[in-house]
Coordinates of C-alpha atoms and ligand atoms in Angstrom, one line a residue:
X1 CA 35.4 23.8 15.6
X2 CA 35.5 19.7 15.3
X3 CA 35.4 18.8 11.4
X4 CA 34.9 15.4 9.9
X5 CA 37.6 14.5 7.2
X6 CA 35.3 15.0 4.1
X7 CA 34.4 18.6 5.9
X8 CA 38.7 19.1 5.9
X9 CA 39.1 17.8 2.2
X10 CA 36.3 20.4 0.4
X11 CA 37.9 22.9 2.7
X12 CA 41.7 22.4 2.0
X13 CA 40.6 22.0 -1.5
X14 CA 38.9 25.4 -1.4
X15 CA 41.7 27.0 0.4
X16 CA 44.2 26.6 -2.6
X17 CA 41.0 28.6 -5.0
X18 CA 40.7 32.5 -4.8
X19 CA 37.3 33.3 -6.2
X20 CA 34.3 31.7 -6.1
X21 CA 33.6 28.5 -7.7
X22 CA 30.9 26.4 -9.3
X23 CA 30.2 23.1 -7.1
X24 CA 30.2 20.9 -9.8
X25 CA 34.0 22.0 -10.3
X26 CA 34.8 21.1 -6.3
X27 CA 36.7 17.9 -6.8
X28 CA 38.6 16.8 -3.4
X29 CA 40.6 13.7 -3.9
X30 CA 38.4 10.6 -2.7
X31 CA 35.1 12.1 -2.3
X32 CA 32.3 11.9 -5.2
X33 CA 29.6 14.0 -5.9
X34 CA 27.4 12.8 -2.8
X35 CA 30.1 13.2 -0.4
X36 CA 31.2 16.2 -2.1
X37 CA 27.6 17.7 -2.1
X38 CA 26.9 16.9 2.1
X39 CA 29.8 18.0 3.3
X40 CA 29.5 21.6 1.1
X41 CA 25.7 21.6 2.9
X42 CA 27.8 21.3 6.3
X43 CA 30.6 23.5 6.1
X44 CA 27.8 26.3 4.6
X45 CA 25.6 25.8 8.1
X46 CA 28.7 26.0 10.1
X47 CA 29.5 28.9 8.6
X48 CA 32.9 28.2 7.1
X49 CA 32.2 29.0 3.7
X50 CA 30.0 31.5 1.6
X51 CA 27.5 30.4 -0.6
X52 CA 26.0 32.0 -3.8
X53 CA 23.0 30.0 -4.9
X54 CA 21.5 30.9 -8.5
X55 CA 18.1 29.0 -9.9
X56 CA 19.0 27.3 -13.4
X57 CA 16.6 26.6 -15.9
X58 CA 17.5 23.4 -17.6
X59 CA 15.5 20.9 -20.2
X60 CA 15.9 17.1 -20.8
X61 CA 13.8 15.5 -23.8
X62 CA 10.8 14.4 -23.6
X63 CA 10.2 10.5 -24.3
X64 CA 8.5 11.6 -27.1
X65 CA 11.6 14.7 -28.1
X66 CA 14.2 11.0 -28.1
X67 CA 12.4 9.1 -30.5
X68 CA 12.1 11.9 -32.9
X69 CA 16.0 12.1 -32.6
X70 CA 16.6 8.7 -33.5
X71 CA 13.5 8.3 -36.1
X72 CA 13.6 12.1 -37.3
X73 CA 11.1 15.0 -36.7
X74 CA 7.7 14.5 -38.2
X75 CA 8.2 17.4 -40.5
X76 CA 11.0 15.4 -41.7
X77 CA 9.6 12.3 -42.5
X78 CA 6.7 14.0 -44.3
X79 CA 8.7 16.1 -46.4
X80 CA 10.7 13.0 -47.2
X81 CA 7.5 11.0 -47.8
X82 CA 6.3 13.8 -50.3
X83 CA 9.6 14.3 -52.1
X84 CA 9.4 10.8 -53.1
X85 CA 6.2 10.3 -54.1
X86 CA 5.3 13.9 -54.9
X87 CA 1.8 13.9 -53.9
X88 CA 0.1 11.8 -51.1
X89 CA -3.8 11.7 -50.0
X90 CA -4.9 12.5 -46.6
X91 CA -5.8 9.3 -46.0
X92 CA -3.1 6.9 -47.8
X93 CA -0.6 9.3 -45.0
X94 CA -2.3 7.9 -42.2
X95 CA -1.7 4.4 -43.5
X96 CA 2.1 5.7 -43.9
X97 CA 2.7 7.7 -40.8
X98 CA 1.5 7.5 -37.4
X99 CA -1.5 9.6 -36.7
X100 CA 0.1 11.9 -34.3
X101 CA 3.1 12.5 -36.4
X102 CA 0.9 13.2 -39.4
X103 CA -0.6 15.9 -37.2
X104 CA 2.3 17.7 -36.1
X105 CA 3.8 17.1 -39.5
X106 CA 1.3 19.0 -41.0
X107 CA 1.3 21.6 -39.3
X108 CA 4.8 21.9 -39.0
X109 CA 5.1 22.2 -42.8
X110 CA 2.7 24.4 -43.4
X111 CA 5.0 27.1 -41.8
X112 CA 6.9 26.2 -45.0
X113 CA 4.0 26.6 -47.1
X114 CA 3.5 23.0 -47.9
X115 CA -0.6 22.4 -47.1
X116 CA -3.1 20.4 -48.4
X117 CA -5.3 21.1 -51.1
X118 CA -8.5 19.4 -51.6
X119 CA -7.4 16.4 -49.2
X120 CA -4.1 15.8 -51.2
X121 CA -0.5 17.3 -50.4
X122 CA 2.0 17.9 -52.8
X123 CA 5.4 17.9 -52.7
X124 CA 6.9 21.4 -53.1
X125 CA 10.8 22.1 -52.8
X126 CA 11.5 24.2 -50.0
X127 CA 15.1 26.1 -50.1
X128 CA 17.4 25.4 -47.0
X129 CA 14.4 22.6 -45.7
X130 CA 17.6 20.2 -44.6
X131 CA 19.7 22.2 -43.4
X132 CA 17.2 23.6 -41.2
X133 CA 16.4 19.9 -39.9
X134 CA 20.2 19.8 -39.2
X135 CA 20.1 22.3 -37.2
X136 CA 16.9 21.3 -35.4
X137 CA 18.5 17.9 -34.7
X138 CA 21.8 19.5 -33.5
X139 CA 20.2 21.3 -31.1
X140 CA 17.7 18.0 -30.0
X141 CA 21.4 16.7 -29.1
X142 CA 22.7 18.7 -27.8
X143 CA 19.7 18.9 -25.2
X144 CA 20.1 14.8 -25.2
X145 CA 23.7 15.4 -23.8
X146 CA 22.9 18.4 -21.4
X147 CA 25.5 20.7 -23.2
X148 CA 24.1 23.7 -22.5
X149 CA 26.5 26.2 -23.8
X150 CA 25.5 27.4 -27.1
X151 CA 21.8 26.6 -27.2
X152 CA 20.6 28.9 -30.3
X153 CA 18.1 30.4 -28.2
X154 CA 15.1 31.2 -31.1
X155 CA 15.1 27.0 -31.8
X156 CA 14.7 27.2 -27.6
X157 CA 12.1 29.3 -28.5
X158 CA 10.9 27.5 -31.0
X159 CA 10.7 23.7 -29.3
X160 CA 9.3 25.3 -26.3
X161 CA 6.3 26.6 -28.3
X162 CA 5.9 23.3 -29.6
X163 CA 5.5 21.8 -26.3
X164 CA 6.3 18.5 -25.8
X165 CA 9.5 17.5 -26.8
X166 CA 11.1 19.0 -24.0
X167 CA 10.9 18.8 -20.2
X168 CA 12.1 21.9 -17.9
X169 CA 13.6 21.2 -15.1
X170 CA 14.6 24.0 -12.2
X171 CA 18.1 23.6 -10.8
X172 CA 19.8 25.3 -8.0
X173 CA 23.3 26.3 -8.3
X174 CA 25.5 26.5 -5.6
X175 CA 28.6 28.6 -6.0
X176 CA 31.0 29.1 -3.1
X177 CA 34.5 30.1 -1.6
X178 CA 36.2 29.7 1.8
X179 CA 35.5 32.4 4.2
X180 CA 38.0 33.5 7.1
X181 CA 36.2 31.2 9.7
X182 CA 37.0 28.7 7.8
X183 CA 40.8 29.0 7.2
X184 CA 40.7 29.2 11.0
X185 CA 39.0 26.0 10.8
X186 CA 41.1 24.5 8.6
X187 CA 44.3 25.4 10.3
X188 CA 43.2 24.4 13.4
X189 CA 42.0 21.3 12.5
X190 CA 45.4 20.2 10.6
X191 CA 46.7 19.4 13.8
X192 CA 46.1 16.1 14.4
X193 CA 44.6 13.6 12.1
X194 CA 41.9 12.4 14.6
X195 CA 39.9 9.2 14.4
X196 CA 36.4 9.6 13.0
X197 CA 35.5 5.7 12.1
X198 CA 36.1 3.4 14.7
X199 CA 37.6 0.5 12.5
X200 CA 39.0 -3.3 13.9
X201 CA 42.6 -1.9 12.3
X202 CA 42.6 1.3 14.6
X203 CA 41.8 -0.5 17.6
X204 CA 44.1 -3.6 17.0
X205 CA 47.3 -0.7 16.0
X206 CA 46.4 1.1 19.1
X207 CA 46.5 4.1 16.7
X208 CA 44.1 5.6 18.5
X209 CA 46.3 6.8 21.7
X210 CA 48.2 8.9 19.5
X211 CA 45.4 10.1 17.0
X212 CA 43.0 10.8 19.6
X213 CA 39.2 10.7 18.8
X214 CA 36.7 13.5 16.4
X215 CA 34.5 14.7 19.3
X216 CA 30.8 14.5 18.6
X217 CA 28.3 17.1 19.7
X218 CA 25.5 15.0 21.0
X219 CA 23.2 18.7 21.6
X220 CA 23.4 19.5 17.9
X221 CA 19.7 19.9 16.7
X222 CA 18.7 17.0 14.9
X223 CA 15.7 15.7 13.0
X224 CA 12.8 15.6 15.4
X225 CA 11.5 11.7 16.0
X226 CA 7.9 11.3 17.1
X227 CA 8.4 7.9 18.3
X228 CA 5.8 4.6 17.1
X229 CA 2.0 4.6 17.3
X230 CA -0.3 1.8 17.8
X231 CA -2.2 1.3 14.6
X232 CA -5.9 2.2 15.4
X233 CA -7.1 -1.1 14.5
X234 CA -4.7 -2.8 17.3
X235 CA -6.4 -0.3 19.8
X236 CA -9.8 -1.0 18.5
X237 CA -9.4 -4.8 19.0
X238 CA -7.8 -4.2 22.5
X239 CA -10.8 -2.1 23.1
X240 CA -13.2 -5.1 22.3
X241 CA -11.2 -7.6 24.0
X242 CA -11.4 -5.7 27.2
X243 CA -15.5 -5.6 26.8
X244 CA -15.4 -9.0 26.5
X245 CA -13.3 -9.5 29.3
X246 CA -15.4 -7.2 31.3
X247 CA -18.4 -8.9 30.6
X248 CA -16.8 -12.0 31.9
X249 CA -16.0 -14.3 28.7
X250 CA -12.5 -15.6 27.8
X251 CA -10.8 -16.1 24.8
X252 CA -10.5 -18.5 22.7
X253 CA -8.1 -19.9 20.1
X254 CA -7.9 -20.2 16.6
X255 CA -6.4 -21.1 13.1
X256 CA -6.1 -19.4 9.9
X257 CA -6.5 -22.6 8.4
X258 CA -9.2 -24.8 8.7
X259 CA -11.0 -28.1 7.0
X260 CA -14.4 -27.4 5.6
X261 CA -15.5 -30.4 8.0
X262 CA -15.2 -27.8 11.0
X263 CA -15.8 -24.3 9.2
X264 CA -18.8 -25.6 7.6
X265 CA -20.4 -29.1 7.7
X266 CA -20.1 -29.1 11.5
X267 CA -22.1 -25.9 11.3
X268 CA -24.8 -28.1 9.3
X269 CA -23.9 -25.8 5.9
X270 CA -25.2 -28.0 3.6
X271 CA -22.1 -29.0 1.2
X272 CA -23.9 -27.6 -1.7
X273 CA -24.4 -24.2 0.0
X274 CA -23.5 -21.2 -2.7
X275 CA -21.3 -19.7 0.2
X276 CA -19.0 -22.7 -0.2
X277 CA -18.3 -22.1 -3.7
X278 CA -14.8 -20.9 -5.0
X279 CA -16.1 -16.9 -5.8
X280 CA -16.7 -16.9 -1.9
X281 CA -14.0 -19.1 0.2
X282 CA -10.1 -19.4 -0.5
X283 CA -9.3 -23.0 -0.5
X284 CA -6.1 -24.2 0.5
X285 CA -3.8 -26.8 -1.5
X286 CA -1.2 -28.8 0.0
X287 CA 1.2 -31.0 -1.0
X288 CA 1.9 -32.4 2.7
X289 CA -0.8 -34.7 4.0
X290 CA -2.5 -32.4 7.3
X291 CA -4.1 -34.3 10.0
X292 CA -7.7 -32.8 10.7
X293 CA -8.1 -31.9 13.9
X294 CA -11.2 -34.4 15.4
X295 CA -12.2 -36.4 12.2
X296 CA -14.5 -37.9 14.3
X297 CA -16.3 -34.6 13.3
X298 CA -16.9 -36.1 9.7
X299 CA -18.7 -38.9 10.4
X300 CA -20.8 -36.9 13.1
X301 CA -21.3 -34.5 10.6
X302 CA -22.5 -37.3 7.6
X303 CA -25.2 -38.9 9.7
X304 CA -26.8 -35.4 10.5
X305 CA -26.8 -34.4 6.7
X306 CA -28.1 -37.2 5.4
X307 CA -30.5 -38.4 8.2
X308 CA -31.2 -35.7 10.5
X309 CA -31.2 -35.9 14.0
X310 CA -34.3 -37.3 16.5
X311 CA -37.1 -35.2 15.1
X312 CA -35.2 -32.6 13.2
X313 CA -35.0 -34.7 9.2
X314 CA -31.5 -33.2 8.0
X315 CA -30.6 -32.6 4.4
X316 CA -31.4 -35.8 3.5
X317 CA -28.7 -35.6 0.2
X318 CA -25.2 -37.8 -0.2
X319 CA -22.1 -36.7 1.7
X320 CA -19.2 -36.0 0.5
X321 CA -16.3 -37.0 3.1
X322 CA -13.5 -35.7 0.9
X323 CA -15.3 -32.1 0.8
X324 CA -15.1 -32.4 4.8
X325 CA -11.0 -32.7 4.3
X326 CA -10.6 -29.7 2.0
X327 CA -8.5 -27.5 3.1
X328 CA -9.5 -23.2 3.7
X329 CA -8.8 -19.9 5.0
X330 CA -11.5 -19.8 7.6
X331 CA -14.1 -17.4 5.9
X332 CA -15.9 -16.7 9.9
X333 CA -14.8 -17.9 13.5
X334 CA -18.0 -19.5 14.3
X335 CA -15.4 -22.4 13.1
X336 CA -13.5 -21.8 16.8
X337 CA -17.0 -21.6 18.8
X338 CA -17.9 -25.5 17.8
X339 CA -14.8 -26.7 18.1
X340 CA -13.9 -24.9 21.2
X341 CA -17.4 -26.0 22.8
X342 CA -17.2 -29.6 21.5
X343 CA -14.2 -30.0 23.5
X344 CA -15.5 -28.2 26.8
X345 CA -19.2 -29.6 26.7
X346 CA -19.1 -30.1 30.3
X347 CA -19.5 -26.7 31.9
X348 CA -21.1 -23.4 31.1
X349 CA -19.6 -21.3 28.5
X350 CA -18.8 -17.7 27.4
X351 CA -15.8 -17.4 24.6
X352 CA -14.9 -15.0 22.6
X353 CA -12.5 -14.0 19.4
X354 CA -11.0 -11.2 17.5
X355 CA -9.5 -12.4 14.8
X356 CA -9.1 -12.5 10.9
X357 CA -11.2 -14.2 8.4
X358 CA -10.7 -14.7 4.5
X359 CA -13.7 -13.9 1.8
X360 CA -12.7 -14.5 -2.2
X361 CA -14.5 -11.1 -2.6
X362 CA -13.0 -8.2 -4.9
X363 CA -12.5 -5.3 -2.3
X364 CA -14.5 -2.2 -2.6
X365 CA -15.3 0.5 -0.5
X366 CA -17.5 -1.8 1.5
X367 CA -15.9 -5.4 1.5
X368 CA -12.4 -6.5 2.1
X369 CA -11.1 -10.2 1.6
X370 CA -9.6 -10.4 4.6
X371 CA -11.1 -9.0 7.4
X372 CA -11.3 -9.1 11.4
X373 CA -14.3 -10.8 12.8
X374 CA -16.0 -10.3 16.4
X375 CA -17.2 -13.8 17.8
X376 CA -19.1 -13.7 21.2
X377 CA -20.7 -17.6 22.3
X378 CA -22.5 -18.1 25.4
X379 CA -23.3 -22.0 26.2
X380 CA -25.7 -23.0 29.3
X381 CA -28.8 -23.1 30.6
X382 CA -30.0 -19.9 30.4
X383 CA -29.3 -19.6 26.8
X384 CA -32.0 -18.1 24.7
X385 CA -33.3 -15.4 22.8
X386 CA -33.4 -12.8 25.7
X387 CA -30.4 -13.8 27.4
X388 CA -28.6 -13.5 23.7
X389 CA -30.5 -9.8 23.1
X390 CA -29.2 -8.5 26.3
X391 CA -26.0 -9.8 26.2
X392 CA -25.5 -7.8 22.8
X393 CA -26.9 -4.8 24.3
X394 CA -24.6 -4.9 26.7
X395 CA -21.5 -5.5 24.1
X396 CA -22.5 -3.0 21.7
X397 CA -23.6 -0.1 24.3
X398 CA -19.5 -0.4 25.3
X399 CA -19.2 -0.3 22.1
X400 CA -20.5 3.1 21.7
X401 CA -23.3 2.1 19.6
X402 CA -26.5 3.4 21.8
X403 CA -29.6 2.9 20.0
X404 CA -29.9 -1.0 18.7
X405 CA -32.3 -3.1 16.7
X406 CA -32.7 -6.3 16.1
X407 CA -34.1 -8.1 12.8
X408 CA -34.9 -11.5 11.5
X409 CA -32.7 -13.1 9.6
X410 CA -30.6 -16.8 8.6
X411 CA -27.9 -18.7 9.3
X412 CA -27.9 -22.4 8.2
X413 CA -26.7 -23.0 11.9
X414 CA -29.1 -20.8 14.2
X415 CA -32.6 -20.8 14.8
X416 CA -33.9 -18.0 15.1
X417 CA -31.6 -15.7 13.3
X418 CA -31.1 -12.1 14.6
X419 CA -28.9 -9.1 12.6
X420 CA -28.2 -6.3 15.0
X421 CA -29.0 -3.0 13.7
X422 CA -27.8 0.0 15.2
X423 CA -28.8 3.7 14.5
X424 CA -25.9 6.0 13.8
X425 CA -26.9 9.7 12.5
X426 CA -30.3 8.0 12.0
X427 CA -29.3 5.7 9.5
X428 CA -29.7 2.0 9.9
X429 CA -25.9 0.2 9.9
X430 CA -25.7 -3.5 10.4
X431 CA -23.5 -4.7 12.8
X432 CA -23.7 -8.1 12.3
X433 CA -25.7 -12.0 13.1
X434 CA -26.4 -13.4 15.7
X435 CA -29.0 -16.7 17.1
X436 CA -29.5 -19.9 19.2
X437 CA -27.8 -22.7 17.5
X438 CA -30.0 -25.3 15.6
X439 CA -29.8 -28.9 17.7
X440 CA -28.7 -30.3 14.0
X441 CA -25.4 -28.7 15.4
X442 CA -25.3 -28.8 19.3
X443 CA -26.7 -32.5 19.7
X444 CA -25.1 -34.6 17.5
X445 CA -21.6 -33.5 19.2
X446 CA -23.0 -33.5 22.8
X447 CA -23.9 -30.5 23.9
X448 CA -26.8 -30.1 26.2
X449 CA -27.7 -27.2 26.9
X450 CA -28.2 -24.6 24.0
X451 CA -25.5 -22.3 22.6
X452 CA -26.5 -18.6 21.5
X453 CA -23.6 -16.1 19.6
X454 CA -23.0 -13.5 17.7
X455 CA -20.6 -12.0 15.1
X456 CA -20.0 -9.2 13.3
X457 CA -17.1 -7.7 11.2
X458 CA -14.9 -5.0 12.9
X459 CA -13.7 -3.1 9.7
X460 CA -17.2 -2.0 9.3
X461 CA -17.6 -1.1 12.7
X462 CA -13.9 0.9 12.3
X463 CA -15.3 2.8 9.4
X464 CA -18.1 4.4 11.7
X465 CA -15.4 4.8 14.7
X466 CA -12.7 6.4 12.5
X467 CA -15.1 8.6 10.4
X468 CA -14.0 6.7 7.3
X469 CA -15.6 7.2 4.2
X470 CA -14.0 4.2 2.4
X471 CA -13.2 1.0 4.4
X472 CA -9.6 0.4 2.3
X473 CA -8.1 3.4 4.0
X474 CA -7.7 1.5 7.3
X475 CA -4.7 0.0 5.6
X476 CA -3.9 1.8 3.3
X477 CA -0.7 3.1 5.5
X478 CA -1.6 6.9 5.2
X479 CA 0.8 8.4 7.7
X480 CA -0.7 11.4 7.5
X481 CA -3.9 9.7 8.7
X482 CA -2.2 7.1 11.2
X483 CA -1.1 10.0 13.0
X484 CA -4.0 12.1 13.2
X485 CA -7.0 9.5 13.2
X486 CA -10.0 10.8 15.2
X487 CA -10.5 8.6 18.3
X488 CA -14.6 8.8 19.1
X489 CA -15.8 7.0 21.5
Ligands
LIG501 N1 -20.7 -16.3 11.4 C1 -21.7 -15.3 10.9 C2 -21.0 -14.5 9.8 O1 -20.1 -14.9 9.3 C3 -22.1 -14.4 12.0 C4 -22.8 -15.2 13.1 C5 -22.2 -15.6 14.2 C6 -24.2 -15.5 12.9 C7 -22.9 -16.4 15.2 C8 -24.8 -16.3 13.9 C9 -24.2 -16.7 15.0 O2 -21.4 -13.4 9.5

């Protein structure tokens, strides 16, 4: 039998001890309690020594049991209270004493026969009354030090009917003493001090010729690993990117951070839209100076909001060029469509991205602040309301989503608005929006044939997938639930 070194100390320690003994009294030189503890555990499995194990009941104080060992047990306080003023209202006490302390106090000294009479309590000299606080304190410290040995087992009984001053605990004590086996062990492994730990020294001294090497048995039953899983968000998005894919679009890129030039005022949100404010987007500060991608956007952006474009009048207030310039998280990835399509205005289009967006929201059941968003774009001639409805039939279908809806709805960038609406268990979930986008947006930065999209958050969607009753628990990193998530599709 192959033993490490810590296995050989607590065994050549043992050997020297007849009978059995307490663990807590196995002391091999240069091992502590740990060490001590794992390689006992070992040498048991192996067989090499026998163990006795006994359950131990043993109490610690309370938070509550401490501080009425340093500031003295209610019953003590009131008493000492009383002697000094010999009589004390009900109510004055409370002003004296906390209210919890009064309580217990009270009662504790009524098994002395000091009570209340009339809503006053008098003092009333009780024989022995000190001592027996000494010896209720003696016994509080000795619990304090965990000196078990001469507990005066009726105050046991009495601070356990008290209840709260002290806190049991369970222990399991291991006795033990070498067995035969294991002095055959022992002997056999005293002849040759063989290397365990690889250390620079041992290789450098070539002691390891002579010592030889502690042989390892590589079949020994181990913990049982179950390997990584992909989290079911990651397989989700996968899922949707291949739909995409399928239906022919590509992918396009993105950027946590964007300017509110691109995420919103080339979108035509009007720069005193609520949606802007600071309850609903994260702005961004920054102490470095950050290029904007395409400035050129802003002064696009300022003729169409104040003027309008051909027929279509604009919002006719001021703009603000430094609001264009702020800094955000992106709060949807519409802001990747119009930048993607301003710079590839020459060809027929179909994008897509799964990706995060930010929302200064407090998270519920329902909402999260950040969030994965679905963004599907289609850019040519044939763009319109039909081509846009059977385009998200398509995508949500794959999606598993069978019996869809549309409604009206609004966007400050399309025209007309759509929300998909599918049926699940015949209850009406939203999915997400969807339209043709308003010439205020497409024109002005060249595009000439009409855009249509849609978008739709995927946590939502993940809730219905995964059976999920509150949207938080996708990340909640619930093992248990990582493991064993239902996969419907
Ligand atoms: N961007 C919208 C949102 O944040 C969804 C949407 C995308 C609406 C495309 C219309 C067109 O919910």
């Amino acid at each position: 039998m192959d033993l490490s070194s810590k296995e050989v100390a607590v065994l050549s320690f043992l050997s020297g001890i007849r009978d059995y003994i307490e663990e807590d009294q196995v002391s091999p030189k240069g091992l502590d309690r740990k060490e001590t503890s794992s390689a006992i555990s070992w040498l048991e499995a192996k067989g090499l020594i026998d163990v006795i194990r006994s359950e131990e009941i043993a109490y610690e104080l309370s938070q509550e049991g401490a501080r009425y060992l340093s500031v003295g047990l209610p019953e003590e306080q009131l008493y000492l209270l009383l002697e000094s003023q010999s009589a004390v209202s009900l109510p004055d006490l409370t002003a004296k004493m906390n209210a919890t302390d009064v309580r217990i106090g009270l009662a504790q000294l009524a098994k002395f026969g000091i009570r209340p009479s009339e809503g006053i309590i008098s003092f009333k000299s009780v024989p022995q009354f000190h001592e027996e606080m000494e010896r209720r304190k003696s016994f509080l410290e000795a619990i304090s030090r965990q000196d078990f040995k001469d507990l005066d087992s009726s105050l046991l009984e009495h601070f356990r009917k008290r209840g709260g001053l002290l806190v049991e605990k369970r222990k399991t004590r291991r006795k033990m003493k070498i067995n035969e086996p294991g002095r055959a062990a022992l002997q056999e492994s005293g002849q040759g001090d063989r290397v365990e730990d690889l250390t620079p020294e041992i290789i450098a001294s070539g002691a390891w010729r002579e010592r030889g090497f502690r042989s390892f048995d590589l079949t020994a039953p181990s913990e049982k690993f179950s390997g990584g899983y992909y989290h079911p968000m990651t397989i989700l998005i996968s899922r949707v990117k291949e739909i995409f894919t399928s239906m022919g679009f590509s992918e396009m890129p993105g950027h946590y951070i964007e300017t509110a030039g691109w995420n919103m005022d080339a979108l035509f949100i009007p720069q005193d839209h609520p949606a802007r404010e600071m309850q609903d987007t994260f702005y961004v500060t920054s102490k470095k100076k950050v290029e904007m991608e395409f400035p050129e956007i802003i002064g696009i952006s300022r003729k169409v909001h104040e003027r309008g474009f051909g027929k279509y009048p604009g919002w006719g207030y001021r703009f603000n060029e430094g609001e264009s310039r702020r800094l955000l998280l992106r709060t949807h990835t519409t802001v990747s469509t119009i930048r993607y399509l301003y710079t590839h205005r020459d060809s027929p289009q179909a994008v897509f991205s799964v990706e995060k967006v930010f929302r200064h929201e407090s998270t519920d059941w329902t909402h999260l602040a950040e969030l994965h968003q679905i963004e599907g774009a289609y850019y040519g001639k044939d763009a319109n309301l039909s081509t846009l409805k059977s385009l998200m039939r398509n995508f949500y279908t794959q999606m598993g989503f069978k019996n869809i809806k549309f409604i009206p709805s609004y966007y400050p960038y399309t025209e007309p608005s759509m929300d998909a609406v599918a049926i699940v268990n015949g209850k009406a979930v939203e999915l997400g929006g969807s339209g043709i986008f308003r010439p205020e947006v497409t024109r002005p930065i060249g595009l000439r044939e009409p855009v249509i999209a849609w978008g739709m958050g995927l946590e939502r969607v993940a809730m219905l997938f995964f059976g999920l009753p509150d949207i938080r628990q996708l990340y909640r990193s619930d093992l248990e639930w990582l493991k064993n998530y239902p996969i419907k599709n």
